[in-house]
Short mmCIF file of C-alpha atoms in Angstrom, two decimals:
data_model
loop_
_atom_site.label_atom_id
_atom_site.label_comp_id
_atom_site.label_asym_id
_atom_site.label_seq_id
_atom_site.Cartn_x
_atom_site.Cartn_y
_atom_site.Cartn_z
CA UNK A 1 -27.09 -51.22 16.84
CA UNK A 2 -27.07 -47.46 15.07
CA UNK A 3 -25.08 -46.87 12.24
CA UNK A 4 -22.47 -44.37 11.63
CA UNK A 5 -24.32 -40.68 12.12
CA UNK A 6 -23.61 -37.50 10.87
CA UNK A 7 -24.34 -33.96 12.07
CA UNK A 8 -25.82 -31.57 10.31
CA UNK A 9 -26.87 -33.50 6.85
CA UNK A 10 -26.96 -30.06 5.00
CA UNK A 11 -25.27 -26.73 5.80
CA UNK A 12 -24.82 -23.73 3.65
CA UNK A 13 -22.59 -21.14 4.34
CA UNK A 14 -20.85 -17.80 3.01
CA UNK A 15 -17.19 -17.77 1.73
CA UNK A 16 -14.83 -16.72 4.23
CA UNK A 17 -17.11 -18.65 7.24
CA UNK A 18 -15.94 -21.59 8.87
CA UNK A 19 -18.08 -24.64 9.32
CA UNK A 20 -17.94 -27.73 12.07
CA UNK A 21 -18.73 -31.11 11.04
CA UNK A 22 -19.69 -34.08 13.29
CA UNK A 23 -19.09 -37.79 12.70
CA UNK A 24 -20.29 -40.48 15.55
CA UNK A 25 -18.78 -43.87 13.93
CA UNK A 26 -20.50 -47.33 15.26
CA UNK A 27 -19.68 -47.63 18.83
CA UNK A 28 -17.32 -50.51 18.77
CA UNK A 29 -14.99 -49.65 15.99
CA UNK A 30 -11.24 -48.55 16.29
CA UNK A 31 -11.14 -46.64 12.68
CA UNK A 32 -12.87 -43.46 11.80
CA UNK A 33 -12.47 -41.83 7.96
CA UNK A 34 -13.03 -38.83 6.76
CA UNK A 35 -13.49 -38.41 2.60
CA UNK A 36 -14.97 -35.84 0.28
CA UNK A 37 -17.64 -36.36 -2.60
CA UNK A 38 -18.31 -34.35 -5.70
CA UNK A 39 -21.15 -34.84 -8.09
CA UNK A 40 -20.30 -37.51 -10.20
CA UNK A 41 -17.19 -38.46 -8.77
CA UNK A 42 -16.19 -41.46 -6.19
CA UNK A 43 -15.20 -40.47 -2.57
CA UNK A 44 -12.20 -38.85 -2.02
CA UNK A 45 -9.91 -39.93 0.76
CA UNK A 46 -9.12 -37.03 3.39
CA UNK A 47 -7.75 -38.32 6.56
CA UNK A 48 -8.59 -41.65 8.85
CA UNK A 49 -8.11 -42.11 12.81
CA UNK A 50 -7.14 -45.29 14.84
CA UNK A 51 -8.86 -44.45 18.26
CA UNK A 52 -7.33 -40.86 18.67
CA UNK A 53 -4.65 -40.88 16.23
CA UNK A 54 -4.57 -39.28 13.23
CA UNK A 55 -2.50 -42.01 11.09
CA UNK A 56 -2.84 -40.25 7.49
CA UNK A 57 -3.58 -37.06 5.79
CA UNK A 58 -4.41 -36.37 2.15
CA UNK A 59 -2.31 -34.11 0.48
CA UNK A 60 -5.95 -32.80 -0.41
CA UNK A 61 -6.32 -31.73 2.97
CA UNK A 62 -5.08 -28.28 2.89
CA UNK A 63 -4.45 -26.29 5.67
CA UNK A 64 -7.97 -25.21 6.35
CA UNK A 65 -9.34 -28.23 7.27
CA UNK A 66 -8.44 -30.00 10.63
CA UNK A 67 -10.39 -33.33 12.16
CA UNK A 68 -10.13 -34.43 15.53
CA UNK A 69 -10.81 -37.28 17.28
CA UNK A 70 -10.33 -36.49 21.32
CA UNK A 71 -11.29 -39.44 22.95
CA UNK A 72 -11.44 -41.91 20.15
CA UNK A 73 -15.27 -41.93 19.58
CA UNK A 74 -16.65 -39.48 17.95
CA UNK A 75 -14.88 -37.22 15.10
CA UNK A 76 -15.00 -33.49 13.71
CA UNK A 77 -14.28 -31.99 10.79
CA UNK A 78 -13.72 -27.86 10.79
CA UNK A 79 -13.61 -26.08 7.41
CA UNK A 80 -11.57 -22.81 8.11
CA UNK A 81 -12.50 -19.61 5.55
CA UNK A 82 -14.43 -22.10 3.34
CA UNK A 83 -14.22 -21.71 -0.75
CA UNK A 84 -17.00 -22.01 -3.10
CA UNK A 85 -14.11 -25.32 -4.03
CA UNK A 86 -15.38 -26.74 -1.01
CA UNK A 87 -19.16 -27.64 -1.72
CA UNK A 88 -19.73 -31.03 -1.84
CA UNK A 89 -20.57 -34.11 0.42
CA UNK A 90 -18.64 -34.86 3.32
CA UNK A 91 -18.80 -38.54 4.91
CA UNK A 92 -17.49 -40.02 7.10
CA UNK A 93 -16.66 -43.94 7.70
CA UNK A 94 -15.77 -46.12 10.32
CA UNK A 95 -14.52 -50.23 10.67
CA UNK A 96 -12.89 -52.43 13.05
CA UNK A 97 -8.86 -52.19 13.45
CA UNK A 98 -8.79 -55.15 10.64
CA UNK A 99 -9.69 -51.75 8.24
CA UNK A 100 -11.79 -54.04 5.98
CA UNK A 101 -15.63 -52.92 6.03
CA UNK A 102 -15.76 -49.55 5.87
CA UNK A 103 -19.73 -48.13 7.20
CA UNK A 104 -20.64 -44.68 5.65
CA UNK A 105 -22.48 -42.38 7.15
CA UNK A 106 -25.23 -40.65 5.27
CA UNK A 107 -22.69 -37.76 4.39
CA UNK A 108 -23.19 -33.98 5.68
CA UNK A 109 -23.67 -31.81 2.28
CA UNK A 110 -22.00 -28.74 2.03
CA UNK A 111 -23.00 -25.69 -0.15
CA UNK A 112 -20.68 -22.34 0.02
CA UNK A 113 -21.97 -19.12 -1.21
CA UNK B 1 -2.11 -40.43 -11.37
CA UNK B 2 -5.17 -42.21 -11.35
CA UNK B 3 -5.20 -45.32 -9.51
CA UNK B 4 -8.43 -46.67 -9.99
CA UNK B 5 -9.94 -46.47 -13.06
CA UNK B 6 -14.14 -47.66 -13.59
CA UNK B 7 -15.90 -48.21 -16.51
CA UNK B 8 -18.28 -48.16 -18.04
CA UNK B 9 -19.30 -44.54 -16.51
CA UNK B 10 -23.36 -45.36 -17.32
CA UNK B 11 -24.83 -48.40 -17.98
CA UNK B 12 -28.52 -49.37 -18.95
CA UNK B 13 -29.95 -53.11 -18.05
CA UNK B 14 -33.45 -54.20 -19.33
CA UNK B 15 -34.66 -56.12 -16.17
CA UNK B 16 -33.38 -59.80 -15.90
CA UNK B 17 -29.98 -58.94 -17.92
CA UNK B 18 -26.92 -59.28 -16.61
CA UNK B 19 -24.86 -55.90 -15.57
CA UNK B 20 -21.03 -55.83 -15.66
CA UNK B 21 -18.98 -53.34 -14.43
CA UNK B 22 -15.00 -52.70 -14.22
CA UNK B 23 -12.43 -51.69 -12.66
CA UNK B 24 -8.49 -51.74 -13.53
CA UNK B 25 -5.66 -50.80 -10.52
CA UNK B 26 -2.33 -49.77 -11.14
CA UNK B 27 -0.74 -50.13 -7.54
CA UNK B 28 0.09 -54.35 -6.43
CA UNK B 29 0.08 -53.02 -2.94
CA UNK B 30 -3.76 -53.51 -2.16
CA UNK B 31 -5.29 -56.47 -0.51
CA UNK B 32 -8.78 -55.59 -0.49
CA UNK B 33 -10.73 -54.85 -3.41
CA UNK B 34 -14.65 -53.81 -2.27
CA UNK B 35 -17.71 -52.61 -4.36
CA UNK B 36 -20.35 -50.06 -2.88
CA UNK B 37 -23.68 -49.30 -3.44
CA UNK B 38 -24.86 -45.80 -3.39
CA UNK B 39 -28.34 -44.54 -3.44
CA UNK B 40 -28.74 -40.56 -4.02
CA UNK B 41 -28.58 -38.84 -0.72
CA UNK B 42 -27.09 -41.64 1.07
CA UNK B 43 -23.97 -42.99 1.78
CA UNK B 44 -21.80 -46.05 0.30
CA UNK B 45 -23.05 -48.86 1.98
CA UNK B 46 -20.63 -51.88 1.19
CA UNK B 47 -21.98 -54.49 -1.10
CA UNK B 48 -19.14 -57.39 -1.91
CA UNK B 49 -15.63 -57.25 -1.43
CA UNK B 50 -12.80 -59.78 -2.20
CA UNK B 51 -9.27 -60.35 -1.18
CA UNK B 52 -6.64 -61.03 -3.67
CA UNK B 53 -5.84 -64.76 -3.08
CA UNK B 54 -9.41 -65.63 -4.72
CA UNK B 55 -10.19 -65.49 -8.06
CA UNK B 56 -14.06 -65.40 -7.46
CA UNK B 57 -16.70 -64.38 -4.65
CA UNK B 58 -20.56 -64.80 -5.24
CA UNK B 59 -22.46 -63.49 -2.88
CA UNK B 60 -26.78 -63.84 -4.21
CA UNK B 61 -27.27 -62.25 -7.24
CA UNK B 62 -23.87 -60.35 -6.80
CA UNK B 63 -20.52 -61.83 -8.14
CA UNK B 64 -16.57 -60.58 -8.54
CA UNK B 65 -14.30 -61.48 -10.61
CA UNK B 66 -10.71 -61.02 -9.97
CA UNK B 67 -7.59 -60.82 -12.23
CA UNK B 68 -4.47 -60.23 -10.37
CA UNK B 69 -1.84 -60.59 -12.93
CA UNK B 70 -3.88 -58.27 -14.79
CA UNK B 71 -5.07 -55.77 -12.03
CA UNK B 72 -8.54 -55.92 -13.15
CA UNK B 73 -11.79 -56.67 -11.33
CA UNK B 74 -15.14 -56.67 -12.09
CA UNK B 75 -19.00 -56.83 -10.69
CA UNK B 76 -21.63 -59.04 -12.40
CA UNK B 77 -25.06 -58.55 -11.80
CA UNK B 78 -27.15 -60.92 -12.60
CA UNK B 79 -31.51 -61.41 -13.17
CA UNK B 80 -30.64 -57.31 -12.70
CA UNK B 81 -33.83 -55.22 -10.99
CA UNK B 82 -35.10 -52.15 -11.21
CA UNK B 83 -34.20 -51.92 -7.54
CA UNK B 84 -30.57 -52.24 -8.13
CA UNK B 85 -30.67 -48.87 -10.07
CA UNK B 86 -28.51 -47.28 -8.69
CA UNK B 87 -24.37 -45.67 -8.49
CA UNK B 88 -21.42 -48.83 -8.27
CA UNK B 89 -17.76 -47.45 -7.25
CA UNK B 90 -14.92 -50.00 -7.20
CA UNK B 91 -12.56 -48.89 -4.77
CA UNK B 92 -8.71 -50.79 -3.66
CA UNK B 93 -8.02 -50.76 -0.25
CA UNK B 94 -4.80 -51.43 1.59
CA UNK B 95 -5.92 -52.78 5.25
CA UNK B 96 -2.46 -51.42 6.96
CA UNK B 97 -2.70 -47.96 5.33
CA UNK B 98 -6.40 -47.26 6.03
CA UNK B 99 -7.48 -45.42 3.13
CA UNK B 100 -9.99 -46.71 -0.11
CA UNK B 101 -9.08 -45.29 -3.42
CA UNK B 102 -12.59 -44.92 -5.26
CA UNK B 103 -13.70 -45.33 -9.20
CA UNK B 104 -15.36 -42.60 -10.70
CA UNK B 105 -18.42 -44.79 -10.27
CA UNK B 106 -20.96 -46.17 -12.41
CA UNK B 107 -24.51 -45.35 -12.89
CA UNK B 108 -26.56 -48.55 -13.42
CA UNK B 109 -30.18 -48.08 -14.85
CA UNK B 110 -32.42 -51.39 -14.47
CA UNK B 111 -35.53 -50.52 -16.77
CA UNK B 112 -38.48 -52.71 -15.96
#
């Protein structure tokens, strides 16, 4: 039984570019999360899926960033024009419907130039 | 607002001691009040959690306390290890609307 993975673990990019994120959550679970870490600070909730649905969006999550979630298994996360305000790690979650136990990936680390 | 506030933000255990950490809410609506674990470079990885109709869950060396008419929680670690050096976040959790709200986190050191 895998955990939750994420794809890349590092990227660094130039201002302006846009970047692609990938979250596969453990196989059986209905919930898939999306927050954002800075250094020093506790994760930051961004948005959360029920199979394909997109139930909530932080008001963090400005218009640059979309997720997806097409067939209810695995997730993306696309950075549009990214900021040097967007470095930092992104991770991603998943749990069973009950929403209790949230699994963490091992977070895909983000560095704009 | 904040809505979850941790402290203390740095905490240093000789090995054996006991390690306490807190965390204060503001909003009655959560049910589900978790602790995580992080190592550097790696995720949260989920190390106790309680629900707000107990007052205590001990789990090993691992134990929360819970307050509800005073919105306060806290970890105890106890015969602490070098091992568990290491970041603590509190987070509050309500099941229905998905998200966690996080502490700042605390940064344990266990010295041997």
């Amino acid at each position: 039984d895998t955990g939750v993975s994420q794809d890349p673990r590092h990227k660094i990019t130039k201002r302006g570019q846009n970047v692609t994120f990938r979250c596969d959550p453990i196989s059986e679970h209905n919930r898939l999360y999306w927050y954002r870490q800075t250094l020093g600070q506790g994760p930051e909730f961004l948005t959360y899926f029920q199979n394909e649905a997109q139930l909530e969006k932080s008001r963090l999550l400005s218009d640059r960033f979309s997720a997806e979630r097409p067939k209810g298994s695995f997730s993306t996360l696309e950075i549009q024009r990214t900021e040097q305000g967007d470095s930092a790690m992104y991770l991603c979650a998943s749990s069973g419907l009950a929403g209790e136990t949230q699994y963490f990936g091992p977070g895909t680390r983000l560095l704009v130039l | 607002q904040q809505q979850v506030k941790q402290s203390p933000q740095s905490l240093i255990v000789q090995k054996g001691g006991i390690s306490i950490i807190n965390c204060a809410y503001e909003n009655t609506a959560f049910d589900y009040f978790p602790w995580y674990q992080q190592f550097p470079g790696k995720g949260p990885a989920l190390l106790i959690a309680i629900r707000p109709d107990v007052s205590e869950k001990k789990e090993g060396r691992f134990t929360i306390s819970f307050n509800k008419s005073a919105k306060q929680f806290s970890l105890h670690i106890m015969d602490s290890q070098p091992g568990d050096s290491a970041t603590y976040f509190c987070a509050v959790l309500n099941t229905n609307a998905g998200k966690s709200t996080f502490g700042d986190g605390t940064t344990l050191t266990v010295k041997p």
